[in-house]
Amino acid sequence: MSKIFVDACFGKETPYTPVWMMRQAGRYLPEYMKVRAEAGNFLNLCHDPKKACEVTLQPVDIVGVDAAILFSDILVIPDEMGMDLEFIKGEGPKFNDPLENEADLDRLIGGEEAASKLTYVYDTIKLIKEQLADDKALIGFTGAPWTLATYMIEGQGTKTYNICKKMMYSNPELLHKILAKVTEVVKLYMEKQIEAGIDVVQIFDSWAAAIEPSKYDEFSWKYMVEIADYLKEKHPEVPIIMFPKGIPAFLDNVYGNFDVFGVDWSTPMALAKEKLGDKYVLQGNMEPCRLYSKEATTASVEDIQKTMGTSRHIFNLGHGILPDVPVENAKHFVSECQRVSKKS
Ligand code: CP3
C-alpha cells in the first residue's frame, strides 16, 4: 500500500498534504505521562521496546497525524558510544563526562560496535511496524553530528556554546575528529534503523544556528550530507528529511542528495520556497506557540497552504510541540492541515 507521507516526500501528487508534529510523542499527552510513570523515567522508556512502541503510536491514534516518529532520543547515540547520560528532572540531559581532549575521544566506542549496541531501538522499530497501519509512515531519526557534539562537549544544553566554539576556533582538528567519529556511528545506526523497517529518515540539526553562516558547511552541513549520501546509495527508496534549525542565511548554500528540507518557524516559508522549492520538498513550519490558540493555528495553516499550494509540501510545526499545549488544539492543527489542502 502506498503511503501518502512517503509519496509527498518524493514530490508525488497526494490527496492532501500530510502532516506530523516534531516531538508529537510527549508530555502534552496524558497517555504518554502514564506510560512514562510506569517506566520510572525517560531513559527506561527509551530502552523498553514495548512501551516505546506504545508511546510512538499514541499521537497517530489520538491526534491523527499521517506519520509516526520513532520514540527515542538523539542522545542514545553518545550514550552507547560509552558516555554517561542522565536525564535530570526539570533540567534536561546531562553527560557527566564531557569530552575535553583526544584521549577522551579515543575512549569512546565507534563504528559498528556502537551502532550494534542500539538493539532496543531496532526492536522498537520492528514492534511499531507490526502495529502501525499500512498507510502511515514511520520516521526514524538521528541528531546531526554537530548537535550531538554540542552535548558531548558541553555536557549539557547551553545558551552560549562557548566550550564547543572554543574548540571550533582554537582546536578545529579535534572538533573534526569528534564529528567524524560520530558521523561513522550515525551512518551505520541509520542504516540499521532502515533495515529494521523505518520508512523515512529525519536528521535533526537543532543547534545549527549556533554556528556562524560561513562555518556552517564545514562543521555541520557537510557531515549531514555525508550521512545522506551513504544512506541514498544503499537505500534510495527511503526519503531523507534534513532539519537544520534557524539558518536562513545559509539557504543559498544548501546542497546535497536528500528529499525534504525542514523549514523552522523563524524562516518565512515563501523565502524557503523561493530558494529551495524547486529542488526539495519543503516541510513546516507553523510557530509551535500558535498551538495555544485555535484561531492563531487556523490563520497560520491557511497562510502556509496559500504559500505552498497543494504539492511539494509536508505540514509540520517549525520546531517541537510544547508540553502545556492542549491536546484538543494539536488535533485542531492536524485536522486543519488536512482540511485546507484536500483536493476535491
Ligand atoms: O515525538 C518525537 O518527536 C519523538 C521523540 C523525540 C524525543 N527527542 C523524545 C524526548 C525526538 C525526535 C527527540 C529528539 C531530540 N532530543 C532533539 C532534537 C529535536 C529537537 O527538539 O530539536 C534534541 C535536541 C534532544 C535532546 C533532548 N531530549 C533534550 C534537550 C531534552 C530535554 C528537553 C525536554 O523537552 O524535556 C530531551 C528529553 C526528551 N526527549 C523528552 C522527550 C519526550 C522529554 C522527556 C520527558 O520528560 O518525558
Short mmCIF file of C-alpha atoms and ligand atoms in Angstrom, two decimals:
data_model
loop_
_atom_site.label_atom_id
_atom_site.label_comp_id
_atom_site.label_asym_id
_atom_site.label_seq_id
_atom_site.Cartn_x
_atom_site.Cartn_y
_atom_site.Cartn_z
CA MET A 1 0.00 0.00 0.00
CA SER A 2 1.36 3.40 -0.87
CA LYS A 3 1.91 5.80 1.98
CA ILE A 4 0.81 9.37 1.38
CA PHE A 5 3.65 10.65 3.57
CA VAL A 6 6.36 8.83 1.60
CA ASP A 7 4.77 9.90 -1.70
CA ALA A 8 4.77 13.51 -0.53
CA CYS A 9 8.46 13.30 0.46
CA PHE A 10 9.25 12.32 -3.14
CA GLY A 11 7.11 15.17 -4.51
CA LYS A 12 4.37 12.91 -5.89
CA GLU A 13 0.74 14.01 -6.01
CA THR A 14 -1.23 13.14 -2.85
CA PRO A 15 -4.95 13.53 -1.93
CA TYR A 16 -3.98 16.17 0.66
CA THR A 17 -0.78 17.49 2.24
CA PRO A 18 0.30 15.11 5.02
CA VAL A 19 1.07 16.39 8.50
CA TRP A 20 3.05 15.39 11.59
CA MET A 21 4.49 17.33 14.53
CA MET A 22 8.03 17.35 15.84
CA ARG A 23 8.01 15.99 19.41
CA GLN A 24 4.49 14.66 18.82
CA ALA A 25 5.01 11.80 21.29
CA GLY A 26 5.45 13.51 24.61
CA ARG A 27 4.33 15.30 27.72
CA TYR A 28 1.27 17.16 26.33
CA LEU A 29 -0.43 13.72 26.10
CA PRO A 30 -1.76 12.37 29.44
CA GLU A 31 -1.45 8.89 27.91
CA TYR A 32 2.31 9.49 27.47
CA MET A 33 2.69 10.65 31.09
CA LYS A 34 1.03 7.44 32.25
CA VAL A 35 3.41 5.16 30.32
CA ARG A 36 6.44 7.24 31.36
CA ALA A 37 5.40 6.93 35.02
CA GLU A 38 5.13 3.15 34.60
CA ALA A 39 8.61 3.09 33.05
CA GLY A 40 10.06 5.02 36.00
CA ASN A 41 11.97 7.56 33.91
CA PHE A 42 12.57 8.78 30.38
CA LEU A 43 15.63 6.63 29.59
CA ASN A 44 13.93 3.46 30.84
CA LEU A 45 11.11 4.30 28.44
CA CYS A 46 13.58 4.60 25.53
CA HIS A 47 15.11 1.23 26.50
CA ASP A 48 11.77 -0.64 26.67
CA PRO A 49 10.60 -1.55 23.12
CA LYS A 50 7.04 -2.38 24.19
CA LYS A 51 6.50 0.90 25.99
CA ALA A 52 8.42 2.95 23.38
CA CYS A 53 6.21 1.39 20.70
CA GLU A 54 3.10 2.27 22.68
CA VAL A 55 4.01 5.97 23.00
CA THR A 56 5.11 6.13 19.35
CA LEU A 57 1.61 5.09 18.26
CA GLN A 58 -0.28 7.40 20.65
CA PRO A 59 -0.19 10.58 18.51
CA VAL A 60 -1.26 8.62 15.42
CA ASP A 61 -4.32 7.27 17.25
CA ILE A 62 -5.13 10.34 19.35
CA VAL A 63 -4.13 13.32 17.19
CA GLY A 64 -4.48 11.78 13.71
CA VAL A 65 -1.06 12.59 12.22
CA ASP A 66 -0.04 10.93 8.93
CA ALA A 67 3.28 9.63 10.21
CA ALA A 68 4.64 8.20 13.44
CA ILE A 69 8.10 9.14 14.66
CA LEU A 70 10.10 6.52 16.49
CA PHE A 71 10.12 7.23 20.22
CA SER A 72 13.72 7.55 21.36
CA ASP A 73 16.20 10.40 21.81
CA ILE A 74 19.14 11.68 19.79
CA LEU A 75 21.37 11.27 22.86
CA VAL A 76 21.16 7.47 23.00
CA ILE A 77 23.94 7.58 20.37
CA PRO A 78 26.68 9.14 22.55
CA ASP A 79 25.28 7.12 25.47
CA GLU A 80 26.01 3.87 23.61
CA MET A 81 29.39 5.22 22.49
CA GLY A 82 30.24 5.00 26.17
CA MET A 83 29.32 8.38 27.61
CA ASP A 84 27.42 8.58 30.87
CA LEU A 85 23.96 10.05 30.09
CA GLU A 86 21.46 11.15 32.69
CA PHE A 87 18.14 12.99 32.33
CA ILE A 88 17.73 15.24 35.33
CA LYS A 89 14.13 16.19 36.12
CA GLY A 90 13.45 19.81 35.21
CA GLU A 91 16.97 20.32 33.81
CA GLY A 92 17.17 18.05 30.77
CA PRO A 93 20.00 15.83 29.58
CA LYS A 94 23.44 15.71 31.16
CA PHE A 95 26.67 13.88 30.38
CA ASN A 96 28.79 13.56 33.49
CA ASP A 97 31.99 13.04 31.47
CA PRO A 98 32.13 15.66 28.66
CA LEU A 99 34.87 15.31 26.02
CA GLU A 100 37.86 17.57 26.66
CA ASN A 101 40.70 16.08 24.62
CA GLU A 102 41.74 13.39 22.17
CA ALA A 103 42.22 10.76 24.88
CA ASP A 104 38.57 11.23 25.94
CA LEU A 105 37.50 10.73 22.31
CA ASP A 106 39.71 7.65 21.87
CA ARG A 107 38.00 6.01 24.84
CA LEU A 108 34.63 6.17 23.06
CA ILE A 109 33.29 3.15 21.19
CA GLY A 110 32.92 3.85 17.45
CA GLY A 111 31.52 2.44 14.21
CA GLU A 112 29.79 -0.91 14.01
CA GLU A 113 30.39 -1.75 17.67
CA ALA A 114 28.50 1.33 18.90
CA ALA A 115 25.72 1.01 16.29
CA SER A 116 25.21 -2.65 17.28
CA LYS A 117 24.56 -1.67 20.90
CA LEU A 118 21.36 0.20 19.98
CA THR A 119 19.36 -3.06 19.62
CA TYR A 120 16.47 -1.72 21.74
CA VAL A 121 15.89 0.93 19.05
CA TYR A 122 15.79 -1.66 16.25
CA ASP A 123 13.49 -3.89 18.34
CA THR A 124 11.17 -0.92 18.94
CA ILE A 125 11.02 -0.22 15.18
CA LYS A 126 10.10 -3.85 14.42
CA LEU A 127 7.29 -3.77 17.01
CA ILE A 128 5.94 -0.45 15.69
CA LYS A 129 5.89 -1.75 12.13
CA GLU A 130 3.78 -4.73 13.23
CA GLN A 131 1.18 -2.40 14.71
CA LEU A 132 1.22 0.76 12.56
CA ALA A 133 -1.48 0.99 9.87
CA ASP A 134 -0.15 0.24 6.37
CA ASP A 135 -0.99 3.70 5.06
CA LYS A 136 1.02 5.51 7.79
CA ALA A 137 4.77 6.03 7.61
CA LEU A 138 7.32 5.52 10.38
CA ILE A 139 10.00 8.20 10.64
CA GLY A 140 13.37 7.20 12.11
CA PHE A 141 15.78 9.88 13.20
CA THR A 142 19.18 10.94 14.37
CA GLY A 143 20.75 14.11 15.62
CA ALA A 144 23.20 15.79 13.25
CA PRO A 145 26.81 15.17 14.32
CA TRP A 146 27.16 18.86 15.28
CA THR A 147 24.06 18.87 17.52
CA LEU A 148 25.22 15.62 19.18
CA ALA A 149 28.73 17.03 19.61
CA THR A 150 27.41 20.12 21.43
CA TYR A 151 26.07 17.85 24.20
CA MET A 152 29.16 15.61 24.17
CA ILE A 153 31.49 18.59 24.59
CA GLU A 154 29.41 20.91 26.80
CA GLY A 155 27.97 18.02 28.85
CA GLN A 156 24.50 19.58 28.69
CA GLY A 157 22.33 22.12 26.90
CA THR A 158 23.94 25.54 26.59
CA LYS A 159 22.99 29.11 25.67
CA THR A 160 26.46 30.24 24.57
CA TYR A 161 28.12 27.08 23.17
CA ASN A 162 31.36 28.63 24.42
CA ILE A 163 33.12 25.33 25.16
CA CYS A 164 32.48 23.80 21.73
CA LYS A 165 33.13 27.11 19.98
CA LYS A 166 36.41 27.49 21.82
CA MET A 167 37.31 24.12 20.32
CA MET A 168 35.99 25.22 16.89
CA TYR A 169 38.37 28.17 16.70
CA SER A 170 41.34 27.01 18.79
CA ASN A 171 41.45 23.27 18.06
CA PRO A 172 39.31 22.61 14.95
CA GLU A 173 41.20 19.34 14.25
CA LEU A 174 39.84 17.83 17.47
CA LEU A 175 36.28 19.00 16.75
CA HIS A 176 36.50 17.45 13.26
CA LYS A 177 37.76 14.18 14.76
CA ILE A 178 34.77 14.12 17.13
CA LEU A 179 32.34 14.94 14.28
CA ALA A 180 33.89 12.27 12.03
CA LYS A 181 33.65 9.57 14.73
CA VAL A 182 30.00 10.44 15.42
CA THR A 183 29.24 10.53 11.66
CA GLU A 184 30.55 6.96 11.24
CA VAL A 185 28.27 5.70 14.03
CA VAL A 186 25.26 7.65 12.72
CA LYS A 187 25.63 6.22 9.17
CA LEU A 188 25.52 2.65 10.49
CA TYR A 189 22.83 3.45 13.08
CA MET A 190 20.52 4.90 10.41
CA GLU A 191 21.24 2.02 8.04
CA LYS A 192 20.20 -0.39 10.80
CA GLN A 193 17.06 1.67 11.51
CA ILE A 194 16.19 1.31 7.81
CA GLU A 195 16.88 -2.44 7.88
CA ALA A 196 14.59 -2.70 10.94
CA GLY A 197 11.77 -1.05 8.99
CA ILE A 198 11.65 2.76 9.13
CA ASP A 199 10.12 4.40 6.04
CA VAL A 200 11.70 7.87 6.26
CA VAL A 201 14.84 9.38 7.86
CA GLN A 202 14.97 12.78 9.56
CA ILE A 203 18.27 14.37 10.61
CA PHE A 204 17.75 16.99 13.37
CA ASP A 205 20.31 19.77 13.50
CA SER A 206 18.59 21.56 16.35
CA TRP A 207 21.58 23.74 17.21
CA ALA A 208 22.59 24.70 13.66
CA ALA A 209 22.08 28.38 14.47
CA ALA A 210 24.95 28.33 16.95
CA ILE A 211 27.43 28.25 14.03
CA GLU A 212 28.22 31.41 12.03
CA PRO A 213 26.95 31.03 8.42
CA SER A 214 30.42 30.93 6.82
CA LYS A 215 31.41 27.99 9.04
CA TYR A 216 28.14 26.05 8.90
CA ASP A 217 29.08 23.82 5.98
CA GLU A 218 32.48 22.95 7.42
CA PHE A 219 31.26 22.00 10.91
CA SER A 220 27.80 20.63 10.29
CA TRP A 221 26.16 20.51 6.86
CA LYS A 222 28.89 18.52 5.11
CA TYR A 223 28.62 15.76 7.74
CA MET A 224 24.84 15.65 7.32
CA VAL A 225 25.32 15.40 3.54
CA GLU A 226 27.86 12.60 4.04
CA ILE A 227 25.27 10.64 6.03
CA ALA A 228 22.59 11.29 3.39
CA ASP A 229 24.95 10.19 0.57
CA TYR A 230 25.76 6.97 2.40
CA LEU A 231 22.08 6.13 3.00
CA LYS A 232 20.94 7.16 -0.50
CA GLU A 233 23.46 4.85 -2.12
CA LYS A 234 22.21 1.87 -0.10
CA HIS A 235 18.51 2.74 0.19
CA PRO A 236 17.30 5.21 -2.46
CA GLU A 237 13.71 4.17 -1.66
CA VAL A 238 13.89 5.82 1.77
CA PRO A 239 13.34 9.59 1.72
CA ILE A 240 15.61 11.81 3.81
CA ILE A 241 14.49 14.98 5.61
CA MET A 242 17.13 17.48 6.70
CA PHE A 243 16.11 19.84 9.53
CA PRO A 244 18.75 22.46 10.28
CA LYS A 245 17.08 24.88 12.70
CA GLY A 246 17.44 28.63 12.31
CA ILE A 247 19.83 29.12 9.38
CA PRO A 248 18.09 31.42 6.85
CA ALA A 249 21.48 32.94 5.96
CA PHE A 250 22.64 29.52 4.71
CA LEU A 251 19.67 28.85 2.39
CA ASP A 252 21.60 29.97 -0.71
CA ASN A 253 24.30 27.41 0.06
CA VAL A 254 22.15 24.36 0.74
CA TYR A 255 23.20 21.36 -1.38
CA GLY A 256 23.10 17.58 -1.21
CA ASN A 257 21.32 14.38 -2.13
CA PHE A 258 18.23 14.38 0.08
CA ASP A 259 14.49 14.84 -0.49
CA VAL A 260 12.89 17.16 2.04
CA PHE A 261 14.15 20.37 3.65
CA GLY A 262 12.60 21.08 7.06
CA VAL A 263 11.85 24.78 7.49
CA ASP A 264 11.93 26.11 11.05
CA TRP A 265 9.42 28.70 12.29
CA SER A 266 11.80 31.67 12.08
CA THR A 267 12.31 31.23 8.32
CA PRO A 268 9.47 32.54 6.13
CA MET A 269 8.05 29.66 4.07
CA ALA A 270 7.94 31.94 1.00
CA LEU A 271 11.68 32.58 1.30
CA ALA A 272 12.43 28.86 1.64
CA LYS A 273 10.19 28.17 -1.37
CA GLU A 274 11.94 30.80 -3.48
CA LYS A 275 15.42 29.48 -2.63
CA LEU A 276 14.83 25.71 -2.38
CA GLY A 277 11.30 24.84 -3.52
CA ASP A 278 12.30 23.63 -6.98
CA LYS A 279 14.98 21.32 -5.68
CA TYR A 280 13.49 19.96 -2.45
CA VAL A 281 10.06 19.24 -0.99
CA LEU A 282 9.59 21.61 1.97
CA GLN A 283 8.35 20.67 5.44
CA GLY A 284 6.96 23.08 8.00
CA ASN A 285 6.63 25.49 9.54
CA MET A 286 3.98 26.78 11.95
CA GLU A 287 5.36 28.60 15.00
CA PRO A 288 4.71 25.96 17.73
CA CYS A 289 3.28 28.52 20.21
CA ARG A 290 0.39 29.24 17.86
CA LEU A 291 -0.94 25.90 19.16
CA TYR A 292 -2.07 27.77 22.28
CA SER A 293 -4.83 29.38 20.17
CA LYS A 294 -7.07 27.59 17.69
CA GLU A 295 -7.68 30.87 15.80
CA ALA A 296 -3.95 31.59 15.51
CA THR A 297 -3.43 27.99 14.36
CA THR A 298 -6.06 28.15 11.61
CA ALA A 299 -4.72 31.50 10.38
CA SER A 300 -1.19 30.11 10.07
CA VAL A 301 -2.24 26.84 8.44
CA GLU A 302 -4.23 28.78 5.81
CA ASP A 303 -1.34 31.14 5.26
CA ILE A 304 1.21 28.32 4.80
CA GLN A 305 -1.18 26.50 2.47
CA LYS A 306 -1.58 29.65 0.35
CA THR A 307 2.19 29.95 0.02
CA MET A 308 2.83 26.28 -0.68
CA GLY A 309 -0.23 25.25 -2.71
CA THR A 310 -1.08 21.55 -2.64
CA SER A 311 2.13 19.88 -3.71
CA ARG A 312 5.82 19.58 -2.75
CA HIS A 313 4.94 20.31 0.89
CA ILE A 314 4.55 18.48 4.21
CA PHE A 315 2.83 20.27 7.09
CA ASN A 316 4.66 20.39 10.44
CA LEU A 317 5.48 22.76 13.24
CA GLY A 318 8.61 24.86 12.89
CA HIS A 319 10.03 23.05 15.96
CA GLY A 320 8.74 20.77 18.72
CA ILE A 321 5.32 20.94 20.40
CA LEU A 322 5.49 22.23 23.99
CA PRO A 323 4.28 20.16 26.97
CA ASP A 324 1.46 22.53 28.04
CA VAL A 325 -0.37 22.62 24.70
CA PRO A 326 -3.98 21.33 24.99
CA VAL A 327 -4.39 18.03 23.13
CA GLU A 328 -7.53 19.41 21.54
CA ASN A 329 -5.50 22.19 19.89
CA ALA A 330 -2.99 19.70 18.50
CA LYS A 331 -5.90 17.76 16.97
CA HIS A 332 -7.24 21.01 15.56
CA PHE A 333 -3.87 21.76 13.88
CA VAL A 334 -3.77 18.33 12.25
CA SER A 335 -7.36 18.38 11.00
CA GLU A 336 -6.97 21.96 9.70
CA CYS A 337 -3.88 20.97 7.68
CA GLN A 338 -5.77 18.05 6.17
CA ARG A 339 -8.86 20.21 5.51
CA VAL A 340 -7.23 23.18 3.78
CA SER A 341 -5.08 21.02 1.49
CA LYS A 342 -7.71 18.46 0.47
CA LYS A 343 -8.08 18.07 -3.29
CA SER A 344 -11.66 17.61 -4.46
O1 CP3 B 1 7.85 12.58 19.29
C1 CP3 B 1 9.02 12.69 18.90
O2 CP3 B 1 9.44 13.67 18.26
C2 CP3 B 1 9.95 11.51 19.09
C3 CP3 B 1 10.79 11.54 20.20
C4 CP3 B 1 11.95 12.51 20.36
C5 CP3 B 1 12.41 12.85 21.64
N1 CP3 B 1 13.56 13.57 21.50
C6 CP3 B 1 11.79 12.44 22.91
C7 CP3 B 1 12.06 13.23 24.12
C8 CP3 B 1 12.79 13.10 19.43
C9 CP3 B 1 12.73 13.09 17.92
C10 CP3 B 1 13.82 13.76 20.17
C11 CP3 B 1 14.95 14.47 19.55
C12 CP3 B 1 15.80 15.35 20.38
N2 CP3 B 1 16.25 15.15 21.64
C13 CP3 B 1 16.36 16.55 19.91
C14 CP3 B 1 16.19 17.09 18.52
C15 CP3 B 1 14.84 17.60 18.28
C16 CP3 B 1 14.54 18.97 18.78
O3 CP3 B 1 13.57 19.13 19.51
O4 CP3 B 1 15.30 19.87 18.40
C17 CP3 B 1 17.12 17.10 20.95
C18 CP3 B 1 17.91 18.38 20.90
C19 CP3 B 1 17.06 16.19 22.04
C20 CP3 B 1 17.75 16.30 23.35
C21 CP3 B 1 16.79 16.36 24.47
N3 CP3 B 1 16.00 15.31 24.89
C22 CP3 B 1 16.53 17.47 25.31
C23 CP3 B 1 17.18 18.84 25.18
C24 CP3 B 1 15.57 17.06 26.23
C25 CP3 B 1 15.04 17.85 27.38
C26 CP3 B 1 14.10 18.89 26.95
C27 CP3 B 1 12.69 18.40 27.09
O5 CP3 B 1 11.91 18.59 26.14
O6 CP3 B 1 12.41 17.88 28.15
C28 CP3 B 1 15.22 15.73 25.92
C29 CP3 B 1 14.21 14.90 26.61
C30 CP3 B 1 13.11 14.31 25.78
N4 CP3 B 1 13.27 13.71 24.56
C31 CP3 B 1 11.74 14.23 26.14
C32 CP3 B 1 11.08 13.55 25.12
C33 CP3 B 1 9.63 13.15 25.06
C34 CP3 B 1 11.16 14.72 27.44
C35 CP3 B 1 11.39 13.67 28.46
C36 CP3 B 1 10.29 13.60 29.45
O7 CP3 B 1 10.34 14.37 30.39
O8 CP3 B 1 9.39 12.76 29.27
#
